[in-house]
Every structure is written in C-alpha cells, then in structure tokens.
Amino acid sequence: MSKPYGVAVIGAGYWGPNLARNFRGSSAWDLVAVCDTDAVRAQRVVGPRSTVEVETDVHRLLARSDIDAVAIATPAATHAPIALAALAAGKHVVVEKPLAPTSVDASKMVRAARDAELILMIDHTYCYTPAVTYIRDVIASGLLGRLLYVESTRINLGLIQPDVDVLWDLAPHDLSILDFILPGGLTPTRVSATGSDPLGAGRACVGHLTLSLPGGGDAHINVNWLSPTKIRQMVIGGSHRTLVWDDLDPLRRVSVHDRGVDLGSPDADERHASAVSYRLGDITVPALSEKEALGSMVEEFAAAIRGDRPSRTDGIAGLRVLSVLEAADHSMAANGSPIRPRFVDTTTGDLE
Ligand SMILES: NC(=O)c1ccc[n+]([C@@H]2O[C@H](COP(=O)([O-])OP(=O)(O)OC[C@H]3O[C@@H](n4cnc5c(N)ncnc54)[C@H](O)[C@@H]3O)[C@@H](O)[C@H]2O)c1
C-alpha cells in the first residue's frame, strides 16, 4: 500500500463537508487541512481535537509541501482562479461541478493540468453511483440496442440560487450522466433550450433542454425548482429494450423493460400501420450495491494520480458539459432556436 496523499478541501459550505468526510474515510488520503475564508465554517468541518488544520488563505495553503492535491468546493465563479493557482503550485485538483464559469476558463484549466502533468478531475458525482455505472455497462453491451430517446426529469422544490439559473444548477447532473453513459460521450450537434421565470425570481426556475443523440434521436431534460413533487427519473429508450432509472426508488432503482415498439420492414406490409407491433416482455430489476458515490470518487482521484487508471470524469468531461450549457444559454436567448455547441478536442481540451 503506497503512502496516502496529503489533501486539502477548499470550501466548507454545503458540499465541502461531504468531500472532507470521504477523504477522511479513505486510506488513500490524509486530510491535512480544510480551507475556507470563513474560519468558523472550516472549524466546524474539522471538529474539535482534530489534527486536521484550519486555513483561511488559499495561497498560504497552496504553498505547503505536505499537500499533494486539493478538492475545490467553492462557488462556481471562483473555481478557475483557485484551480489554476493550485495547478501552478504543483497540486492535483478535483473541482466541484461546474468545472468553471465558462468553457474558455475550463479549457485553460485542462491545458494547465496537461502541461504540468497533473490530474484535473471534476466531481460529476452521479457517474460514481452503482446505478449509473450499471447503465453505462448495459448501453455499452448493446442490450438496449440503438438509442432512440432519453427523457430525464429532475424536479423538486429547490433553493433559488443567487448566481445561476435552474439549467446551470441542475442540468449539469443530467449532462454529466449522458456524457458518461453515451458511447463516445456528450457530443450533440444541436442543443435547444427554453427557460421560464413565472414567479419573477430574476432567473429561469423551470427549464427544458433538448439535445441530439448520435443515432438520430433526442435527449430531453426537464429541470425545475418549483415542483412540490421530487422526481429523479431517466428513461432511456432503445431499439431492443428500455431502461428506467428512478433514483428515489431504492427497491427498483433501475429496471430494464423488454417492451417497446417494433416496426416491420416497409415492404412486409403495404399498410404502414399494420407493420407496427408492440412487445410486452419481461422487466428485469438488477441488484445494485448501495455505495456512497463520493467514496468511489475520492478513490478514483487517488488511482488517477497513481497512474492506475484515467478518471472517468476528467477535466475534458467537465468541458464538454460546459460547452452544452453555453449552447443552451445561447438557445434560450434566441427563444429556443437550435445551437451547435462548440467542439471540444478530447485530447487537448482545445475549443473550436
Ligand atoms: N456534486 C454535487 O452533487 C454538488 C452538490 C452541491 C454543490 N455542489 C457544488 O459545490 C460547490 C460549492 O457549493 P456549496 O453549495 O457548498 O456552496 P456554499 O456557498 O454553501 O459554500 C461555499 C464555501 O466556499 C467558501 N469560499 C468562497 N470563496 C472562497 C475562497 N476564495 N477561498 C476559500 N473558501 C471560499 C465560502 O465561504 C463557503 O463556505 C459549487 O460548485 C456547487 O455547484 C456540487
């Protein structure tokens, strides 16, 4: 077993404590410090009588030689300057979603990490859940057949964020999941988005996003901060089978339905309608382990630094998600007109 890497968590607000807890629980890591401009928050995460240190200044933190890596859980607008400073100081970096406020900033981060031969990862948390890992494997195995459509619903009574609209707050989850499960990643040629603010909150609180899938179908994402019902559901329709993921149903989180619509060959019957048939086959519910996603994420960060395996959510994955979110912004400004996202070079992180 190699020596644990020294790590610091930067940002001790809502999400940072979850990162700190998982680094603390991993033998691959030694949590050296928690850094927040608000010392009281950092101290609360560290707890009493702890050997983990409290730090309030990022630059002082980055100058330490006992820290190999940092996890950044500060507001999105601060991600790029903190990550670039950390990379310049020779630290490996994992950043909370979104990678940066703009794809241009994110591209700079990807290039800085590559030039310094350091790991840059994004915490696309869902990609580390047993359910999403299973979905990716099922799609890759060909069991679903050709992907026809994806319907993703992520709605609940959410906090109206001061700095971002509902698409930037919630859709990164759906987009990062699509980036992970679609063979070839998230590479839509067309993105359309609409958002509404029916309460006058000052930003879109209900959003709809449609993006093209490689085989000709569409993925549709619905995000909403105003819904009293919480729904976390994704339906992935394939030419052979359909997969339903209901993240709020622990007994049947994922089900694979051998049900769908078959079209006979056009010349099998002169009348098109009579060539359509419905399959009503079995439903399979796989047994999935219950493992905290962040625990797997911190293990993968260490494995990527050791050179054991590349991270499944590297900086380029974060960049692809940003490129789609920016296209969604442009589409919203153009009343939902389709926009082609900027192309991301998946080896260099350069933008078209
Ligand atoms: N992966 C997920 O599922 C998930 C869930 C929630 C939040 N997040 C992400 O985590 C990040 C943080 O979100 P949050 O809800 O915890 O925010 P938050 O506002 O609750 O906490 C941010 C903390 O960062 C501190 N901070 C700000 N600037 C700093 C600086 N320059 N140096 C040190 N500390 C600084 C603030 O004092 C605050 O304590 C966001 O990017 C958010 O999108 C991810």
Short mmCIF file of C-alpha atoms and ligand atoms in Angstrom, two decimals:
data_model
loop_
_atom_site.label_atom_id
_atom_site.label_comp_id
_atom_site.label_asym_id
_atom_site.label_seq_id
_atom_site.Cartn_x
_atom_site.Cartn_y
_atom_site.Cartn_z
CA MET A 1 0.00 0.00 0.00
CA SER A 2 1.52 3.32 -1.03
CA LYS A 3 1.72 6.30 1.32
CA PRO A 4 -1.53 8.32 1.47
CA TYR A 5 -1.62 11.55 -0.48
CA GLY A 6 -2.00 14.78 1.50
CA VAL A 7 -5.19 16.59 0.52
CA ALA A 8 -6.98 19.80 1.46
CA VAL A 9 -10.63 20.66 0.91
CA ILE A 10 -11.22 24.27 -0.12
CA GLY A 11 -14.75 25.49 0.68
CA ALA A 12 -16.58 24.33 3.80
CA GLY A 13 -20.13 25.34 2.94
CA TYR A 14 -22.86 22.87 2.00
CA TRP A 15 -20.88 20.38 -0.14
CA GLY A 16 -17.30 20.67 1.15
CA PRO A 17 -18.05 18.72 4.39
CA ASN A 18 -19.13 15.70 2.29
CA LEU A 19 -15.80 15.75 0.48
CA ALA A 20 -13.89 16.11 3.77
CA ARG A 21 -15.77 13.16 5.28
CA ASN A 22 -14.96 10.91 2.33
CA PHE A 23 -11.27 11.88 2.18
CA ARG A 24 -11.10 11.18 5.91
CA GLY A 25 -12.67 7.75 5.39
CA SER A 26 -10.20 6.68 2.69
CA SER A 27 -6.85 5.02 3.35
CA ALA A 28 -5.56 6.53 0.08
CA TRP A 29 -5.80 10.02 1.57
CA ASP A 30 -4.58 12.04 4.51
CA LEU A 31 -6.83 15.07 5.03
CA VAL A 32 -4.30 17.73 6.02
CA ALA A 33 -6.43 20.89 6.07
CA VAL A 34 -9.83 22.42 5.40
CA CYS A 35 -9.68 25.92 3.95
CA ASP A 36 -12.47 28.49 3.95
CA THR A 37 -12.37 32.27 4.09
CA ASP A 38 -14.83 31.77 6.95
CA ALA A 39 -12.73 30.14 9.69
CA VAL A 40 -15.79 29.17 11.75
CA ARG A 41 -17.16 27.06 8.90
CA ALA A 42 -13.84 25.35 8.34
CA GLN A 43 -13.50 24.67 12.08
CA ARG A 44 -16.99 23.14 12.16
CA VAL A 45 -15.96 20.66 9.45
CA VAL A 46 -12.67 19.84 11.13
CA GLY A 47 -14.35 19.34 14.51
CA PRO A 48 -12.84 19.56 18.00
CA ARG A 49 -9.49 17.95 18.93
CA SER A 50 -8.63 17.15 15.34
CA THR A 51 -5.19 17.03 13.77
CA VAL A 52 -6.70 18.43 10.56
CA GLU A 53 -5.74 22.09 10.27
CA VAL A 54 -7.94 25.09 9.53
CA GLU A 55 -6.71 27.51 6.89
CA THR A 56 -8.34 30.72 5.65
CA ASP A 57 -5.95 31.71 2.86
CA VAL A 58 -5.76 29.62 -0.31
CA HIS A 59 -2.31 30.87 -1.32
CA ARG A 60 -0.82 30.02 2.07
CA LEU A 61 -2.44 26.60 1.78
CA LEU A 62 -1.02 26.02 -1.70
CA ALA A 63 2.50 26.88 -0.54
CA ARG A 64 2.53 23.86 1.80
CA SER A 65 4.65 20.90 0.73
CA ASP A 66 2.58 18.31 2.65
CA ILE A 67 -0.41 18.82 0.34
CA ASP A 68 -0.36 16.86 -2.92
CA ALA A 69 -3.91 17.61 -4.02
CA VAL A 70 -6.88 19.90 -3.39
CA ALA A 71 -10.63 19.50 -3.74
CA ILE A 72 -12.39 22.74 -4.63
CA ALA A 73 -15.95 23.20 -3.33
CA THR A 74 -16.28 26.97 -3.50
CA PRO A 75 -18.85 28.91 -5.61
CA ALA A 76 -18.53 28.29 -9.36
CA ALA A 77 -17.17 31.77 -10.14
CA THR A 78 -14.06 31.03 -8.04
CA HIS A 79 -13.25 27.59 -9.50
CA ALA A 80 -10.95 28.71 -12.33
CA PRO A 81 -8.64 31.08 -10.36
CA ILE A 82 -8.29 28.65 -7.45
CA ALA A 83 -7.72 25.63 -9.72
CA LEU A 84 -5.17 27.47 -11.88
CA ALA A 85 -3.28 28.62 -8.76
CA ALA A 86 -3.32 25.07 -7.40
CA LEU A 87 -2.02 23.60 -10.67
CA ALA A 88 0.69 26.29 -10.80
CA ALA A 89 1.68 25.22 -7.28
CA GLY A 90 2.03 21.60 -8.48
CA LYS A 91 -1.13 20.22 -6.85
CA HIS A 92 -3.53 17.70 -8.39
CA VAL A 93 -7.05 19.12 -8.48
CA VAL A 94 -10.61 17.88 -8.25
CA VAL A 95 -13.24 20.57 -8.80
CA GLU A 96 -16.92 20.59 -7.99
CA LYS A 97 -19.36 20.99 -10.86
CA PRO A 98 -19.41 23.13 -12.93
CA LEU A 99 -15.72 22.97 -13.81
CA ALA A 100 -15.60 26.73 -14.41
CA PRO A 101 -18.00 29.56 -15.22
CA THR A 102 -17.05 29.46 -18.93
CA SER A 103 -15.68 26.88 -21.33
CA VAL A 104 -12.77 29.23 -22.10
CA ASP A 105 -11.71 29.17 -18.43
CA ALA A 106 -12.23 25.40 -18.31
CA SER A 107 -10.11 24.90 -21.42
CA LYS A 108 -7.28 26.90 -19.76
CA MET A 109 -7.54 24.61 -16.72
CA VAL A 110 -7.37 21.46 -18.88
CA ARG A 111 -4.30 22.79 -20.71
CA ALA A 112 -2.58 23.88 -17.49
CA ALA A 113 -3.06 20.40 -15.98
CA ARG A 114 -1.80 18.70 -19.13
CA ASP A 115 1.28 20.95 -19.36
CA ALA A 116 2.12 20.36 -15.69
CA GLU A 117 1.36 16.60 -15.96
CA LEU A 118 -1.10 16.86 -13.08
CA ILE A 119 -4.56 15.31 -12.66
CA LEU A 120 -7.56 17.59 -13.17
CA MET A 121 -10.83 15.91 -12.33
CA ILE A 122 -14.39 17.07 -11.93
CA ASP A 123 -16.73 15.69 -9.31
CA HIS A 124 -19.59 14.58 -11.53
CA THR A 125 -20.93 12.71 -8.52
CA TYR A 126 -23.64 10.66 -10.25
CA CYS A 127 -21.07 8.97 -12.50
CA TYR A 128 -19.77 7.22 -9.38
CA THR A 129 -23.13 5.73 -8.34
CA PRO A 130 -23.68 1.98 -8.83
CA ALA A 131 -26.85 2.77 -10.86
CA VAL A 132 -25.12 4.99 -13.42
CA THR A 133 -22.15 2.62 -13.69
CA TYR A 134 -24.64 -0.19 -14.41
CA ILE A 135 -26.48 1.92 -17.02
CA ARG A 136 -23.24 2.70 -18.81
CA ASP A 137 -22.31 -1.01 -18.92
CA VAL A 138 -25.77 -2.02 -20.18
CA ILE A 139 -25.65 0.53 -23.01
CA ALA A 140 -22.09 -0.50 -23.93
CA SER A 141 -23.12 -4.18 -24.01
CA GLY A 142 -25.70 -3.43 -26.71
CA LEU A 143 -28.60 -4.84 -24.63
CA LEU A 144 -30.76 -1.77 -25.27
CA GLY A 145 -29.95 -1.69 -28.99
CA ARG A 146 -29.74 1.63 -30.80
CA LEU A 147 -30.61 4.55 -28.52
CA LEU A 148 -33.88 6.17 -29.65
CA TYR A 149 -34.53 8.73 -26.93
CA VAL A 150 -33.66 9.83 -23.40
CA GLU A 151 -36.16 11.54 -21.09
CA SER A 152 -34.65 12.95 -17.90
CA THR A 153 -36.69 14.63 -15.16
CA ARG A 154 -35.05 16.40 -12.23
CA ILE A 155 -37.65 18.45 -10.45
CA ASN A 156 -38.26 19.44 -6.84
CA LEU A 157 -38.73 22.46 -4.58
CA GLY A 158 -35.20 23.82 -4.94
CA LEU A 159 -33.34 26.76 -3.47
CA ILE A 160 -33.35 29.61 -5.99
CA GLN A 161 -29.62 30.15 -6.42
CA PRO A 162 -28.24 33.69 -6.30
CA ASP A 163 -25.76 33.23 -9.15
CA VAL A 164 -27.13 30.64 -11.62
CA ASP A 165 -30.45 29.65 -13.20
CA VAL A 166 -32.03 26.22 -12.87
CA LEU A 167 -30.32 24.87 -16.01
CA TRP A 168 -26.85 25.69 -14.67
CA ASP A 169 -27.76 24.41 -11.21
CA LEU A 170 -29.40 21.07 -12.06
CA ALA A 171 -28.78 20.15 -15.72
CA PRO A 172 -25.00 19.57 -15.18
CA HIS A 173 -26.07 16.38 -13.40
CA ASP A 174 -28.08 15.09 -16.39
CA LEU A 175 -25.46 16.23 -18.89
CA SER A 176 -22.58 14.65 -16.97
CA ILE A 177 -24.55 11.40 -16.74
CA LEU A 178 -25.18 11.48 -20.50
CA ASP A 179 -21.51 12.24 -21.09
CA PHE A 180 -20.61 9.15 -19.07
CA ILE A 181 -23.20 6.66 -20.38
CA LEU A 182 -23.31 7.56 -24.08
CA PRO A 183 -20.69 5.69 -26.07
CA GLY A 184 -18.41 8.47 -27.34
CA GLY A 185 -19.57 10.94 -24.68
CA LEU A 186 -21.69 14.06 -24.95
CA THR A 187 -21.28 15.34 -28.50
CA PRO A 188 -24.63 16.79 -29.61
CA THR A 189 -24.68 18.68 -32.87
CA ARG A 190 -27.76 20.62 -31.80
CA VAL A 191 -28.99 21.98 -28.46
CA SER A 192 -32.27 23.84 -27.83
CA ALA A 193 -33.34 25.27 -24.50
CA THR A 194 -36.16 27.26 -23.02
CA GLY A 195 -36.48 28.60 -19.51
CA SER A 196 -39.23 30.41 -17.65
CA ASP A 197 -39.45 32.52 -14.52
CA PRO A 198 -43.16 32.51 -13.70
CA LEU A 199 -42.63 33.91 -10.16
CA GLY A 200 -40.37 36.79 -11.20
CA ALA A 201 -37.38 35.41 -9.26
CA GLY A 202 -34.98 37.06 -11.68
CA ARG A 203 -33.76 33.88 -13.37
CA ALA A 204 -35.22 30.78 -15.04
CA CYS A 205 -36.67 28.44 -12.41
CA VAL A 206 -38.12 25.93 -14.90
CA GLY A 207 -36.03 24.72 -17.83
CA HIS A 208 -36.29 22.35 -20.77
CA LEU A 209 -33.28 21.27 -22.77
CA THR A 210 -33.28 19.13 -25.90
CA LEU A 211 -30.11 17.76 -27.48
CA SER A 212 -29.46 15.50 -30.41
CA LEU A 213 -28.23 11.93 -29.86
CA PRO A 214 -25.70 10.36 -32.23
CA GLY A 215 -28.17 7.86 -33.79
CA GLY A 216 -30.79 10.42 -34.78
CA GLY A 217 -32.94 10.63 -31.62
CA ASP A 218 -33.15 13.32 -28.95
CA ALA A 219 -32.38 13.57 -25.25
CA HIS A 220 -34.80 15.74 -23.33
CA ILE A 221 -34.03 17.19 -19.90
CA ASN A 222 -36.59 18.86 -17.64
CA VAL A 223 -35.30 20.73 -14.57
CA ASN A 224 -37.48 22.66 -12.14
CA TRP A 225 -37.05 24.39 -8.75
CA LEU A 226 -40.78 24.97 -8.24
CA SER A 227 -42.18 21.45 -8.11
CA PRO A 228 -43.55 20.21 -4.75
CA THR A 229 -43.01 16.65 -6.01
CA LYS A 230 -39.43 15.45 -6.18
CA ILE A 231 -38.67 13.34 -9.25
CA ARG A 232 -35.29 11.99 -10.30
CA GLN A 233 -36.01 9.81 -13.26
CA MET A 234 -34.36 8.92 -16.55
CA VAL A 235 -35.93 6.76 -19.26
CA ILE A 236 -33.56 5.50 -21.95
CA GLY A 237 -35.39 4.01 -24.90
CA GLY A 238 -33.53 1.62 -27.17
CA SER A 239 -34.49 -0.33 -30.26
CA HIS A 240 -34.36 -3.60 -28.23
CA ARG A 241 -35.11 -2.62 -24.65
CA THR A 242 -35.93 0.39 -22.49
CA LEU A 243 -34.16 1.22 -19.25
CA VAL A 244 -35.90 3.17 -16.48
CA TRP A 245 -33.84 4.69 -13.66
CA ASP A 246 -35.78 6.04 -10.71
CA ASP A 247 -33.19 7.27 -8.25
CA LEU A 248 -35.75 7.73 -5.46
CA ASP A 249 -36.91 4.10 -5.53
CA PRO A 250 -34.27 2.04 -3.66
CA LEU A 251 -36.07 -1.25 -4.34
CA ARG A 252 -36.32 -0.74 -8.08
CA ARG A 253 -33.77 1.92 -8.85
CA VAL A 254 -33.09 0.54 -12.32
CA SER A 255 -35.37 -1.65 -14.41
CA VAL A 256 -34.82 -2.96 -17.92
CA HIS A 257 -38.01 -3.45 -19.89
CA ASP A 258 -38.16 -5.85 -22.80
CA ARG A 259 -41.03 -3.74 -24.03
CA GLY A 260 -41.25 -1.38 -26.92
CA VAL A 261 -42.43 -0.77 -30.41
CA ASP A 262 -41.25 -2.76 -33.43
CA LEU A 263 -41.63 -1.55 -36.97
CA GLY A 264 -41.80 -4.28 -39.58
CA SER A 265 -39.83 -3.80 -42.78
CA PRO A 266 -41.69 -1.35 -45.06
CA ASP A 267 -42.33 -3.94 -47.74
CA ALA A 268 -43.56 -6.57 -45.25
CA ASP A 269 -46.96 -4.95 -45.41
CA GLU A 270 -48.30 -2.33 -47.72
CA ARG A 271 -50.07 -0.50 -44.92
CA HIS A 272 -47.53 1.10 -42.59
CA ALA A 273 -49.80 0.99 -39.53
CA SER A 274 -50.21 -2.76 -39.66
CA ALA A 275 -46.40 -3.19 -39.65
CA VAL A 276 -46.20 -1.72 -36.14
CA SER A 277 -46.20 -4.18 -33.26
CA TYR A 278 -45.82 -3.81 -29.51
CA ARG A 279 -43.57 -6.04 -27.46
CA LEU A 280 -44.74 -6.76 -23.92
CA GLY A 281 -41.88 -8.81 -22.47
CA ASP A 282 -40.19 -9.19 -19.10
CA ILE A 283 -38.96 -6.50 -16.75
CA THR A 284 -35.57 -7.13 -15.13
CA VAL A 285 -34.52 -5.39 -11.92
CA PRO A 286 -30.77 -5.77 -11.25
CA ALA A 287 -29.38 -5.96 -7.72
CA LEU A 288 -27.22 -2.87 -7.21
CA SER A 289 -24.89 -2.22 -4.33
CA GLU A 290 -25.54 0.79 -2.09
CA LYS A 291 -22.23 2.62 -2.06
CA GLU A 292 -21.64 6.32 -1.46
CA ALA A 293 -20.67 7.86 -4.78
CA LEU A 294 -18.23 10.35 -3.24
CA GLY A 295 -16.32 7.47 -1.63
CA SER A 296 -15.72 5.99 -5.11
CA MET A 297 -14.88 9.43 -6.49
CA VAL A 298 -12.09 10.07 -3.97
CA GLU A 299 -10.68 6.56 -4.62
CA GLU A 300 -10.66 7.27 -8.35
CA PHE A 301 -8.87 10.59 -7.78
CA ALA A 302 -6.08 8.73 -5.95
CA ALA A 303 -5.98 5.98 -8.61
CA ALA A 304 -5.65 8.58 -11.38
CA ILE A 305 -2.75 10.28 -9.54
CA ARG A 306 -1.03 6.90 -9.02
CA GLY A 307 -1.45 6.28 -12.76
CA ASP A 308 -3.58 3.15 -12.21
CA ARG A 309 -6.44 4.30 -14.45
CA PRO A 310 -7.68 7.50 -16.05
CA SER A 311 -10.50 9.22 -14.23
CA ARG A 312 -13.97 8.61 -15.65
CA THR A 313 -14.73 12.32 -15.05
CA ASP A 314 -11.64 14.19 -16.18
CA GLY A 315 -11.40 17.89 -16.97
CA ILE A 316 -12.42 17.27 -20.58
CA ALA A 317 -15.70 15.68 -19.43
CA GLY A 318 -16.35 18.88 -17.45
CA LEU A 319 -15.51 20.94 -20.52
CA ARG A 320 -17.95 19.00 -22.75
CA VAL A 321 -20.75 19.64 -20.23
CA LEU A 322 -19.91 23.37 -20.16
CA SER A 323 -19.94 23.59 -23.93
CA VAL A 324 -23.53 22.22 -23.94
CA LEU A 325 -24.62 24.55 -21.11
CA GLU A 326 -23.27 27.55 -23.01
CA ALA A 327 -25.11 26.43 -26.16
CA ALA A 328 -28.26 26.17 -24.00
CA ASP A 329 -27.75 29.77 -22.84
CA HIS A 330 -27.46 30.97 -26.44
CA SER A 331 -30.52 28.98 -27.44
CA MET A 332 -32.56 30.41 -24.55
CA ALA A 333 -31.57 33.91 -25.63
CA ALA A 334 -32.76 33.01 -29.14
CA ASN A 335 -36.17 31.71 -27.93
CA GLY A 336 -35.18 28.06 -28.15
CA SER A 337 -33.56 28.05 -31.59
CA PRO A 338 -31.17 25.11 -32.07
CA ILE A 339 -27.48 25.94 -31.48
CA ARG A 340 -24.42 23.86 -32.31
CA PRO A 341 -22.18 23.61 -29.20
CA ARG A 342 -18.50 24.49 -29.51
CA PHE A 343 -16.46 21.45 -30.43
CA VAL A 344 -14.14 20.19 -27.69
CA ASP A 345 -10.93 18.45 -28.77
CA THR A 346 -10.96 15.45 -26.46
CA THR A 347 -7.18 15.03 -26.43
CA THR A 348 -6.07 18.61 -25.96
CA GLY A 349 -9.11 20.28 -24.38
CA ASP A 350 -8.91 22.99 -27.04
CA LEU A 351 -12.16 24.61 -28.18
CA GLU A 352 -13.20 25.01 -31.80
N1 LIG B 1 -21.59 17.29 -6.75
C1 LIG B 1 -22.75 17.69 -6.24
O1 LIG B 1 -23.73 16.94 -6.23
C2 LIG B 1 -22.84 19.06 -5.64
C3 LIG B 1 -23.86 19.36 -4.72
C4 LIG B 1 -23.89 20.65 -4.19
C5 LIG B 1 -22.97 21.61 -4.57
N2 LIG B 1 -22.03 21.28 -5.48
C6 LIG B 1 -21.06 22.27 -5.94
O2 LIG B 1 -20.17 22.56 -4.87
C7 LIG B 1 -19.72 23.91 -4.97
C8 LIG B 1 -19.99 24.62 -3.65
O3 LIG B 1 -21.39 24.63 -3.43
P1 LIG B 1 -21.98 24.83 -1.96
O4 LIG B 1 -23.46 24.66 -2.11
O5 LIG B 1 -21.23 24.02 -0.98
O6 LIG B 1 -21.65 26.39 -1.73
P2 LIG B 1 -21.62 27.18 -0.35
O7 LIG B 1 -21.86 28.60 -0.69
O8 LIG B 1 -22.51 26.51 0.67
O9 LIG B 1 -20.12 27.00 0.18
C9 LIG B 1 -19.02 27.59 -0.47
C10 LIG B 1 -17.96 27.87 0.59
O10 LIG B 1 -16.80 28.36 -0.09
C11 LIG B 1 -16.21 29.38 0.72
N3 LIG B 1 -15.37 30.21 -0.15
C12 LIG B 1 -15.76 31.07 -1.12
N4 LIG B 1 -14.69 31.61 -1.74
C13 LIG B 1 -13.59 31.06 -1.13
C14 LIG B 1 -12.19 31.21 -1.33
N5 LIG B 1 -11.70 32.02 -2.27
N6 LIG B 1 -11.34 30.51 -0.54
C15 LIG B 1 -11.83 29.66 0.41
N7 LIG B 1 -13.16 29.49 0.64
C16 LIG B 1 -14.02 30.18 -0.12
C17 LIG B 1 -17.40 30.11 1.31
O11 LIG B 1 -17.03 30.83 2.50
C18 LIG B 1 -18.35 28.95 1.59
O12 LIG B 1 -18.18 28.44 2.92
C19 LIG B 1 -20.46 24.52 -6.17
O13 LIG B 1 -19.63 24.47 -7.30
C20 LIG B 1 -21.65 23.59 -6.34
O14 LIG B 1 -22.14 23.54 -7.67
C21 LIG B 1 -21.94 20.02 -6.00
#
